[in-house]
GROMACS .gro file of C-alpha atoms in nm:
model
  378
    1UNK     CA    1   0.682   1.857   1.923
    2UNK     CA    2   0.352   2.044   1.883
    3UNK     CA    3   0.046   1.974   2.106
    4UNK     CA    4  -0.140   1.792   1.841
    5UNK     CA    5   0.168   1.549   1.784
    6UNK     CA    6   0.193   1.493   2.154
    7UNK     CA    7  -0.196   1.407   2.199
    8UNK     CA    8  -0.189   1.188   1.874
    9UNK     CA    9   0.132   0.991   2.028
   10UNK     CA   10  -0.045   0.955   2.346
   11UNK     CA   11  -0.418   0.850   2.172
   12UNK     CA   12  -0.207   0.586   1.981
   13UNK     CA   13  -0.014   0.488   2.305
   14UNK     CA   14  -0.336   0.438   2.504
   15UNK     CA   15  -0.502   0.256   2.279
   16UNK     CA   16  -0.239   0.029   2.197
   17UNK     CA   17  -0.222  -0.025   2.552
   18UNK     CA   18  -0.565  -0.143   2.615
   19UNK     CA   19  -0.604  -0.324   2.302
   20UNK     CA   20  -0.513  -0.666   2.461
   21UNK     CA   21  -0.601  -0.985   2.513
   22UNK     CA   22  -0.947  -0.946   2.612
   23UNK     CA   23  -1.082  -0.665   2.371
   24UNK     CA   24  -0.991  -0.917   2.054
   25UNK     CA   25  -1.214  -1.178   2.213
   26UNK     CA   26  -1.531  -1.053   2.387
   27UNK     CA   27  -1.632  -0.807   2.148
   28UNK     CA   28  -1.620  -1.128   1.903
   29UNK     CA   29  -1.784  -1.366   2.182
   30UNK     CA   30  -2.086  -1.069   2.223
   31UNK     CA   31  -2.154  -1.046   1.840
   32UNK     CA   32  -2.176  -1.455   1.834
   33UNK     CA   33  -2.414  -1.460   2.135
   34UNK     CA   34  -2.666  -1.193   1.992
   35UNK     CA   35  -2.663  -1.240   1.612
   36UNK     CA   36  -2.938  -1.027   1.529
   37UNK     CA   37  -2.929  -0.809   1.861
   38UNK     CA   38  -2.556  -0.703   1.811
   39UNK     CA   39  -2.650  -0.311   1.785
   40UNK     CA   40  -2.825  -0.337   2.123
   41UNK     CA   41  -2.537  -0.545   2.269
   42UNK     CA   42  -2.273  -0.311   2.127
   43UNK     CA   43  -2.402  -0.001   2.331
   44UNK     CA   44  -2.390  -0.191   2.617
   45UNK     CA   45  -2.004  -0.233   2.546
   46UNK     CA   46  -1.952   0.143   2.508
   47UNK     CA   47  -2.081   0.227   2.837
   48UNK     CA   48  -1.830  -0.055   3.025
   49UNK     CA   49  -1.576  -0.090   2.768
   50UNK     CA   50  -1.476   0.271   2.619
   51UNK     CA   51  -1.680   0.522   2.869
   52UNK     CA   52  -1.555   0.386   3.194
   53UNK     CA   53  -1.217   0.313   3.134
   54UNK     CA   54  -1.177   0.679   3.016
   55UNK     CA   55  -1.361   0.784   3.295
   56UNK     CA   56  -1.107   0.616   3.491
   57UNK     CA   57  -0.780   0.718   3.316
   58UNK     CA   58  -0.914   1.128   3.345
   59UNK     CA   59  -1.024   1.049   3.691
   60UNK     CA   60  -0.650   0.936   3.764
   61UNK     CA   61  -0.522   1.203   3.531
   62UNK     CA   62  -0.688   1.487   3.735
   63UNK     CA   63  -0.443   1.333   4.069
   64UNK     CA   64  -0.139   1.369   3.866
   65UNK     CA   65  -0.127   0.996   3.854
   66UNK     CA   66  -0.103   1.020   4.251
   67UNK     CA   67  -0.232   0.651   4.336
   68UNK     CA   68  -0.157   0.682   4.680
   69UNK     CA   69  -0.408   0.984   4.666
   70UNK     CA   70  -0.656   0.865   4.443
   71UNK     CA   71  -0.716   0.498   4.616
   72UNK     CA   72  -0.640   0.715   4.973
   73UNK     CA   73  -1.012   0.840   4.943
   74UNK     CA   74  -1.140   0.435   5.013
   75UNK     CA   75  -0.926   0.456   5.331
   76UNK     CA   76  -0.539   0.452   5.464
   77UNK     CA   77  -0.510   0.063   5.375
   78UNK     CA   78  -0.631   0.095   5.053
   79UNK     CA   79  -0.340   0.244   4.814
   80UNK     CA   80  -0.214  -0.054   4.878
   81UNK     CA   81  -0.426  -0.274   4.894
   82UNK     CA   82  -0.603  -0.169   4.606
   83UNK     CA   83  -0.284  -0.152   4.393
   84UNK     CA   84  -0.175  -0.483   4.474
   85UNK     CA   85  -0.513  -0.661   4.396
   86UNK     CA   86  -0.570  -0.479   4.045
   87UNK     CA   87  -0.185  -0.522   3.936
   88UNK     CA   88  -0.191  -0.827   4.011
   89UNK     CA   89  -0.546  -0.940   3.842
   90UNK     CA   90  -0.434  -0.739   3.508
   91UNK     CA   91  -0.074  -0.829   3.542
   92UNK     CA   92   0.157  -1.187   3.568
   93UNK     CA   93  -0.176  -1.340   3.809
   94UNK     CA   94  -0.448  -1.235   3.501
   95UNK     CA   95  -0.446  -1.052   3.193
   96UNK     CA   96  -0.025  -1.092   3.104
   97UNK     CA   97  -0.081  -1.487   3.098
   98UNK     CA   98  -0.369  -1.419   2.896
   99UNK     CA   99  -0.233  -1.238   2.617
  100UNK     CA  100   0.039  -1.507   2.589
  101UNK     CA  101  -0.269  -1.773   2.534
  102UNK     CA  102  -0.422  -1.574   2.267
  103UNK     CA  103  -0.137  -1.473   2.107
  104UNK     CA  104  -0.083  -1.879   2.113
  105UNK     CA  105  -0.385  -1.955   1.980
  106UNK     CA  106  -0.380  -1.704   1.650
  107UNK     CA  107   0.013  -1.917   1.574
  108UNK     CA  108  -0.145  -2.214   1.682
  109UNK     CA  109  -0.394  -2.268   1.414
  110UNK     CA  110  -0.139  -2.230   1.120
  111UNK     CA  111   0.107  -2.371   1.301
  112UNK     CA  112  -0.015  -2.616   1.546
  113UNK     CA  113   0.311  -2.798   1.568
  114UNK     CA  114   0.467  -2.506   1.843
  115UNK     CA  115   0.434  -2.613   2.206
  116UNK     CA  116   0.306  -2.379   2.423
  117UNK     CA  117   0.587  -2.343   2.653
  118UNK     CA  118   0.788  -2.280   2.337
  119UNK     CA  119   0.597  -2.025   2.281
  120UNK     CA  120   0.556  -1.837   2.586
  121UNK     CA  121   0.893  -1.830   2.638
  122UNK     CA  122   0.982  -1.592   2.320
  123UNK     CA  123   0.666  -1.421   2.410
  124UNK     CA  124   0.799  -1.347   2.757
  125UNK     CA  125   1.144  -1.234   2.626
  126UNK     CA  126   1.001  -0.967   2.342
  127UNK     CA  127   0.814  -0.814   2.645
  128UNK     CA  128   1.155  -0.795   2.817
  129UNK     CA  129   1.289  -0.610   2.520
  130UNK     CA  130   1.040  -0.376   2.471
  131UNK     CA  131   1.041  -0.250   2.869
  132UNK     CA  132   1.374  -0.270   2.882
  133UNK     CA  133   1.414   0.091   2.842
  134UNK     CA  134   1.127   0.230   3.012
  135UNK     CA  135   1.125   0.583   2.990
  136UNK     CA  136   1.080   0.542   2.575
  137UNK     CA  137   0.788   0.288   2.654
  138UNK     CA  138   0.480   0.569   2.543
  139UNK     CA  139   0.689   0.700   2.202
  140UNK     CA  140   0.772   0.338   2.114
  141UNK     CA  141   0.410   0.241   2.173
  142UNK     CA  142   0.270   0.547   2.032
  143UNK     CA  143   0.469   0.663   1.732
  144UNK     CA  144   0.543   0.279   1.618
  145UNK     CA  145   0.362  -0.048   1.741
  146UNK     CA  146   0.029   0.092   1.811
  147UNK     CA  147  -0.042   0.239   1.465
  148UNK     CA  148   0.117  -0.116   1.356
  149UNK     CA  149  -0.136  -0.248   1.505
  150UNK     CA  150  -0.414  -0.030   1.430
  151UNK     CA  151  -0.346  -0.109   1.043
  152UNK     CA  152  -0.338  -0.495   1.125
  153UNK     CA  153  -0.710  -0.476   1.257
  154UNK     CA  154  -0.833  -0.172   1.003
  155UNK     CA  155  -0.732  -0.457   0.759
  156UNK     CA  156  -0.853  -0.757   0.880
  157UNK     CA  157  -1.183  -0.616   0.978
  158UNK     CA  158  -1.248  -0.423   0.627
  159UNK     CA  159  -1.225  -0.756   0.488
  160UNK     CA  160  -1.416  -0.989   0.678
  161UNK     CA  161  -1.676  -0.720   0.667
  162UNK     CA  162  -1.674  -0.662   0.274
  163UNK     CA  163  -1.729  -1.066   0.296
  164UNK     CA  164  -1.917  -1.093   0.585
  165UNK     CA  165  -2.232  -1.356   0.498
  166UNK     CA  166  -2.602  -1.307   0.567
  167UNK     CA  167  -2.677  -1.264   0.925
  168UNK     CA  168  -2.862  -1.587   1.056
  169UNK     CA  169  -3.068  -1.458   1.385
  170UNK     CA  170  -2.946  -1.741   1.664
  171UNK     CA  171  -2.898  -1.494   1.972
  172UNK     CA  172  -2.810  -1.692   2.288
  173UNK     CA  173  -2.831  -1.419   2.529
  174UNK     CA  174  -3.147  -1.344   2.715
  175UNK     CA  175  -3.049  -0.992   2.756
  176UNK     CA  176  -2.792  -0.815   2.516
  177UNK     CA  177  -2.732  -0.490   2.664
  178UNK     CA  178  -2.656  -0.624   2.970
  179UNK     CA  179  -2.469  -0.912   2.823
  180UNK     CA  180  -2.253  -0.591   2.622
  181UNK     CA  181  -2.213  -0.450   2.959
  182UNK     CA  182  -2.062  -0.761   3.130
  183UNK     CA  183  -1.828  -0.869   2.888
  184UNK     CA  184  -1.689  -0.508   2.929
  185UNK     CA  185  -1.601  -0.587   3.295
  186UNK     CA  186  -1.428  -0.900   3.126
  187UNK     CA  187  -1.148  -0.639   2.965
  188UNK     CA  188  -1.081  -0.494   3.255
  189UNK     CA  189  -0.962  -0.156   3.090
  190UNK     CA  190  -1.097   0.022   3.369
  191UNK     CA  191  -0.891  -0.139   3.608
  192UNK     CA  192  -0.529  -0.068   3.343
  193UNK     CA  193  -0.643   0.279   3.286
  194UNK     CA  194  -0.615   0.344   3.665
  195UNK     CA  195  -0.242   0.229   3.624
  196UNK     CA  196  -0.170   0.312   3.264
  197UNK     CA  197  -0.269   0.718   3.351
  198UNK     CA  198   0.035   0.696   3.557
  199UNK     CA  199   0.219   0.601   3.219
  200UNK     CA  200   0.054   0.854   3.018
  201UNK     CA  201   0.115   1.110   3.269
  202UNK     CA  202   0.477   1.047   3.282
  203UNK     CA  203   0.493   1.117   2.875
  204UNK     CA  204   0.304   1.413   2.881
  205UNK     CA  205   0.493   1.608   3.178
  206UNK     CA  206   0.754   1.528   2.992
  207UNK     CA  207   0.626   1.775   2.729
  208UNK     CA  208   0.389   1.972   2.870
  209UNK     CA  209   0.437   2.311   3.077
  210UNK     CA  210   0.155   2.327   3.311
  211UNK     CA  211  -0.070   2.152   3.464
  212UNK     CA  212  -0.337   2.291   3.279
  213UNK     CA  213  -0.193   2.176   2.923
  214UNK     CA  214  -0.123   1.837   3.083
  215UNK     CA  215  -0.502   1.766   3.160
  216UNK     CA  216  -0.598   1.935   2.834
  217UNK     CA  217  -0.312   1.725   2.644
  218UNK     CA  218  -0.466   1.437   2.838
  219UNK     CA  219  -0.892   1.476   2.725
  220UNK     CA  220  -0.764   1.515   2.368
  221UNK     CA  221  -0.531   1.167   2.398
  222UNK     CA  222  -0.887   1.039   2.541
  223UNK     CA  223  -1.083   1.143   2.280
  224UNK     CA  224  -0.864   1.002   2.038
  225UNK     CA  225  -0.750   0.630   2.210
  226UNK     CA  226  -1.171   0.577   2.269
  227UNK     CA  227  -1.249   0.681   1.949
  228UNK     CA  228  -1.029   0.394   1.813
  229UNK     CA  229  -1.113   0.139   2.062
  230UNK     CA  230  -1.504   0.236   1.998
  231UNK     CA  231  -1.434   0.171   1.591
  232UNK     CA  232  -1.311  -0.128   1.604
  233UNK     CA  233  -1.557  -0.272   1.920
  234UNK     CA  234  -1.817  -0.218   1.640
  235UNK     CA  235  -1.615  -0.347   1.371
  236UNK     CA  236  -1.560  -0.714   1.577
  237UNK     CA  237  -1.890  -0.708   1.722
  238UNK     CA  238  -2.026  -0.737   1.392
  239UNK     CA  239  -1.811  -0.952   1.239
  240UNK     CA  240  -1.927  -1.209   1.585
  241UNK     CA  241  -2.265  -1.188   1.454
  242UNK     CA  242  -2.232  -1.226   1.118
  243UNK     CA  243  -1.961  -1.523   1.110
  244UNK     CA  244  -2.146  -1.669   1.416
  245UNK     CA  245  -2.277  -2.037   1.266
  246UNK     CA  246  -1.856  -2.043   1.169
  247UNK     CA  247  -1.743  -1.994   1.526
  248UNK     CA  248  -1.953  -2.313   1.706
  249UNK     CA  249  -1.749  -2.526   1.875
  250UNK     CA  250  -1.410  -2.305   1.800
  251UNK     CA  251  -1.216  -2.177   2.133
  252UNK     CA  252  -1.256  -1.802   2.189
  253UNK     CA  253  -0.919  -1.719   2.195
  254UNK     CA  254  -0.918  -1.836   1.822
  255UNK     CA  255  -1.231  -1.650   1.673
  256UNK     CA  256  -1.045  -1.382   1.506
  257UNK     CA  257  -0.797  -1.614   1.340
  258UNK     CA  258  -1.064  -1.826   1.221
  259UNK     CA  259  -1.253  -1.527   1.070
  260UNK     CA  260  -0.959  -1.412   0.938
  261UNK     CA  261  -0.865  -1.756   0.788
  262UNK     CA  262  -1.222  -1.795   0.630
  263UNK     CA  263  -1.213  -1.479   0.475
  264UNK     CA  264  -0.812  -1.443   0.370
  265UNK     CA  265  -0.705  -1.757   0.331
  266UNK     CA  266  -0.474  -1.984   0.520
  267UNK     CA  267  -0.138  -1.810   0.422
  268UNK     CA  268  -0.299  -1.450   0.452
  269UNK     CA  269  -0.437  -1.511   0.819
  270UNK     CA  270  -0.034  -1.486   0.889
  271UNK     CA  271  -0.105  -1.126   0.838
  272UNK     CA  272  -0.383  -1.169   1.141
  273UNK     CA  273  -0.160  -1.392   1.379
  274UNK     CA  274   0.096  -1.128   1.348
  275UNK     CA  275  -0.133  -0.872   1.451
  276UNK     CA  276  -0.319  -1.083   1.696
  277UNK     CA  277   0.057  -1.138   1.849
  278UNK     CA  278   0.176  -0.785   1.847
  279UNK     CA  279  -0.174  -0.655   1.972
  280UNK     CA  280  -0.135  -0.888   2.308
  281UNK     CA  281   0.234  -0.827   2.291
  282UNK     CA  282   0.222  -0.468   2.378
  283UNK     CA  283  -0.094  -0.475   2.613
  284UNK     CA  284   0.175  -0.760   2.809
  285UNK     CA  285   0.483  -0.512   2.823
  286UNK     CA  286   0.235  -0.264   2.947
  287UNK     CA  287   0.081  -0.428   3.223
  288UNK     CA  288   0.430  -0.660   3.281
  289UNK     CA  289   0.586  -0.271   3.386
  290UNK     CA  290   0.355  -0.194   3.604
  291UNK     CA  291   0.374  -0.499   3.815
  292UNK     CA  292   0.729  -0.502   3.816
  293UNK     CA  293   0.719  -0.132   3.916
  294UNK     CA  294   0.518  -0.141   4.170
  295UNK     CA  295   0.718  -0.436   4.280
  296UNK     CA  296   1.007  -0.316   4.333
  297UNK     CA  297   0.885   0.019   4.465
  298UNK     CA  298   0.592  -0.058   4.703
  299UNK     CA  299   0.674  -0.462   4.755
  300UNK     CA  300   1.019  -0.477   4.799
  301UNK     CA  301   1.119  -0.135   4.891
  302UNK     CA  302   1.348  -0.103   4.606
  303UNK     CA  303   1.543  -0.396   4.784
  304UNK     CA  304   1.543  -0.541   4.460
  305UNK     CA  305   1.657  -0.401   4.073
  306UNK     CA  306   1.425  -0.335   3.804
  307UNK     CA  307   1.585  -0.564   3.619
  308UNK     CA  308   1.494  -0.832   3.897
  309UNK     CA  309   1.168  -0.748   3.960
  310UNK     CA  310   1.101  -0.770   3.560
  311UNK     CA  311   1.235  -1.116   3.549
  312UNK     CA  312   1.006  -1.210   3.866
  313UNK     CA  313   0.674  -1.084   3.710
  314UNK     CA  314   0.731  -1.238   3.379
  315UNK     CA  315   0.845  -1.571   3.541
  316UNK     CA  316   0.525  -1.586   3.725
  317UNK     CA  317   0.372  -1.479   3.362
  318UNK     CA  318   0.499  -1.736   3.219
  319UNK     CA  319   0.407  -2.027   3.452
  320UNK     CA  320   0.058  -1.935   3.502
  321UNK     CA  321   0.008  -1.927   3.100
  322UNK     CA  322   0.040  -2.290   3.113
  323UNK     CA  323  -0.284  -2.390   3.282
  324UNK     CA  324  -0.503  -2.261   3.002
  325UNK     CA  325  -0.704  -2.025   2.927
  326UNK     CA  326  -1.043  -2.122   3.095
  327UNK     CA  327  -0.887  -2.160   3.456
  328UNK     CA  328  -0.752  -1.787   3.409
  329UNK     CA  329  -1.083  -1.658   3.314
  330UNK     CA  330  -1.272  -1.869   3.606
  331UNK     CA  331  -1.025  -1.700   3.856
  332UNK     CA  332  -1.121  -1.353   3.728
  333UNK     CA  333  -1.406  -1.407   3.710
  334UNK     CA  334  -1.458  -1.502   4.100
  335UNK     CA  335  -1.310  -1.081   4.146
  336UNK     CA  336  -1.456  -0.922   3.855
  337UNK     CA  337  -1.839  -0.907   3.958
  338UNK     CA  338  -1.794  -0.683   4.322
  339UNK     CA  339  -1.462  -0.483   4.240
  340UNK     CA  340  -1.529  -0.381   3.885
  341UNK     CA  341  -1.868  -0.189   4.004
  342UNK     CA  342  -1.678  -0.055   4.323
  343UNK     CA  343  -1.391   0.038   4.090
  344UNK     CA  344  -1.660   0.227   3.884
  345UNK     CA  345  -1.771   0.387   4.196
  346UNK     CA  346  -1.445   0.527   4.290
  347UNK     CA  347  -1.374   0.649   3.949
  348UNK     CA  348  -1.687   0.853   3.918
  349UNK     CA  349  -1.651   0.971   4.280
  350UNK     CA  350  -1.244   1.091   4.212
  351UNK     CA  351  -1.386   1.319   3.995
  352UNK     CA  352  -1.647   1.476   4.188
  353UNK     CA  353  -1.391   1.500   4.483
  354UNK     CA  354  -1.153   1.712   4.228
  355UNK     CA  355  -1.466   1.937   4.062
  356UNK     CA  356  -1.701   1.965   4.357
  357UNK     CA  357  -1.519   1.848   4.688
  358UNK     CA  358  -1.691   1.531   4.722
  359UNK     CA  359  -1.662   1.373   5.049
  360UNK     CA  360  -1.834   1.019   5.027
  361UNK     CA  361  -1.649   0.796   4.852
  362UNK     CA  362  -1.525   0.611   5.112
  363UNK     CA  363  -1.909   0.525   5.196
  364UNK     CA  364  -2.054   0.474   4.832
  365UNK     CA  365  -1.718   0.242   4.752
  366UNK     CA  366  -1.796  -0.054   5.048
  367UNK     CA  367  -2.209   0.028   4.947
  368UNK     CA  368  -2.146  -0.084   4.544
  369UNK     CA  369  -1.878  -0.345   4.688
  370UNK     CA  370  -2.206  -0.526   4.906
  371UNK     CA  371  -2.442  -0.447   4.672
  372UNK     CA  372  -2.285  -0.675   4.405
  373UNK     CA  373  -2.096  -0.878   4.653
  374UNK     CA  374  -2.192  -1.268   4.567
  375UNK     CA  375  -2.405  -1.116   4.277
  376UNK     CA  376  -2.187  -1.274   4.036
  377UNK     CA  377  -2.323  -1.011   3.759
  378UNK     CA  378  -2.018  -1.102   3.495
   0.00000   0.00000   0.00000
């Protein structure tokens, strides 16, 4: 496998990977809110929603995927501590029950007949087939569903644009860079490229023979994974403002499929529900691995099996997908507006600590942590 293959694999891995729930919704909800303002909003997104998380994944990349070292700089207590607060918030407590709900809500509005619990029960048992083997979970990502789903969203996107209506100015946000910034906290990419890295780094050992070439291997992977989140940020950002007067009084999790269904027609938006479902689908298997990992390794002490600890984090997956979507995002939200700064902070500081020997990151991660403690800034 040549070099370029290998980075190409892994750019399509990670951004099938963070191409979840969240990233097909609040680049949508940003483009609604600021009509008219959408370019300002939008680079507000690329700082928190493309720039950081990569400056997370390298900043994890650079430890080998080391998490005990990395989240060691905050303080003994923190590796785990840490861990078990962001796996949780992105995984079965968070994000995993929120890709079932939008997932559910592109099927729901052509076929609003299937029960919910219906549904997140076949939803929950494709993840289980996809980690089942987990070593082949970056070349299954990479080489097949992610450029799956990068087709489903070139397509649906091209369209909607080439009939996108006259933009009708009706921004409802007093400030739309720092309304672009927020709602990239609300992805929380930053906080699955700290975990994902470890992924990624797994694949590219696999193939690389240094060090050196892994880190390399990695920037190029980067470069190509942002790139493609960054394209289509700007692509559903735009649709948002331009389809905006169609979206009142529609549920988030449904914007795309409604888009879709204005502009393709009922029985074409299948094409979008498909792609809405396989987009959450892998971001779920993702993040439903890492849990369960970290589960059975740090948790339990490998007193339980893989296979157990899957079935525990997708249970819990499954239960909390039936409260709704609103409850999950009030409960993240309550985390989101101290940690995701702090998180920041320690991403920024990793790297200095590997380049220049930085030595304050302890310090500068409790200063961001009080500075936006209570803030709510999300």
């Amino acid at each position: 496998m040549t070099k370029y293959k290998t980075a190409f694999t892994a750019g399509f891995a990670m951004f099938a990977m963070f191409f979840g729930s969240g990233n097909l919704i609040f680049p949508i909800i940003i483009g609604a809110k600021t009509t008219d303002k959408f370019l300002t909003a939008t680079m507000g997104l690329m700082i928190t929603g493309v720039i950081v998380p990569f400056i997370g994944l390298f900043s994890m990349i650079l430890f080998q995927g080391d998490k005990e070292k990395y989240f060691g700089l905050v303080g003994k207590w923190a590796p785990f501590t840490i861990s078990i607060l962001i796996l949780s918030l992105i995984g079965p407590f968070g994000v995993v029950p929120r890709c079932i709900l939008v997932a559910f809500g592109g099927v729901n509005l052509l076929y609003p007949t299937i029960p919910l619990y219906i549904f997140s029960a076949i939803f929950s048992l494709l993840i289980i087939l996809i980690i089942w083997q987990k070593s082949k979970i970056v070349p299954l990502i990479g080489k097949f569903l992610g450029p799956l789903k990068i087709v489903g969203i070139a397509l649906i996107i091209f369209v909607a644009v080439k009939q996108s209506p006259e933009l009708i100015p009706m921004s409802q946000a007093g400030n739309p860079f720092i309304l672009g910034i927020t709602q990239g906290y609300q992805t929380m990419d930053l906080m699955a490229s700290l975990f994902f890295s470890i992924t990624i780094v797994e694949y590219l050992r696999s193939v690389c023979k240094s060090k050196n070439e892994t880190i390399r291997l990695s920037i190029m992977s980067s470069i190509i994974g942002g790139g493609l989140i960054a394209l289509v940020y700007v692509g559903f950002i735009y649709l948002g403002a331009h389809y905006a007067d169609r979206l009142i009084d529609i549920n988030p999790e449904q914007y795309l499929a409604v888009i879709a269904q204005i502009t393709l027609g009922k029985h074409a938006a299948l094409i979008v529900a498909l792609t809405i479902f396989l987009s959450t689908l892998v971001t779920a298997a993702s993040l439903v691995k890492l849990f369960a990992e970290f589960l059975k390794t740090d948790i339990a002490k490998e007193k339980i099996s893989w296979v157990n600890s899957v079935f525990v984090t997708i249970i819990i997956g499954y239960g909390l997908s039936l409260i709704g979507f609103s409850k999950i995002a009030s409960m993240l939200h309550a985390v989101l507006s101290y940690i995701y700064p702090a998180l920041i902070t320690l991403s920024i500081s990793a790297i200095l600590y590997k380049t220049y020997g930085f030595r304050w990151t302890k310090q500068l991660f409790w200063l961001t942590i009080l500075a936006f403690a209570g803030y709510g800034f999300v």
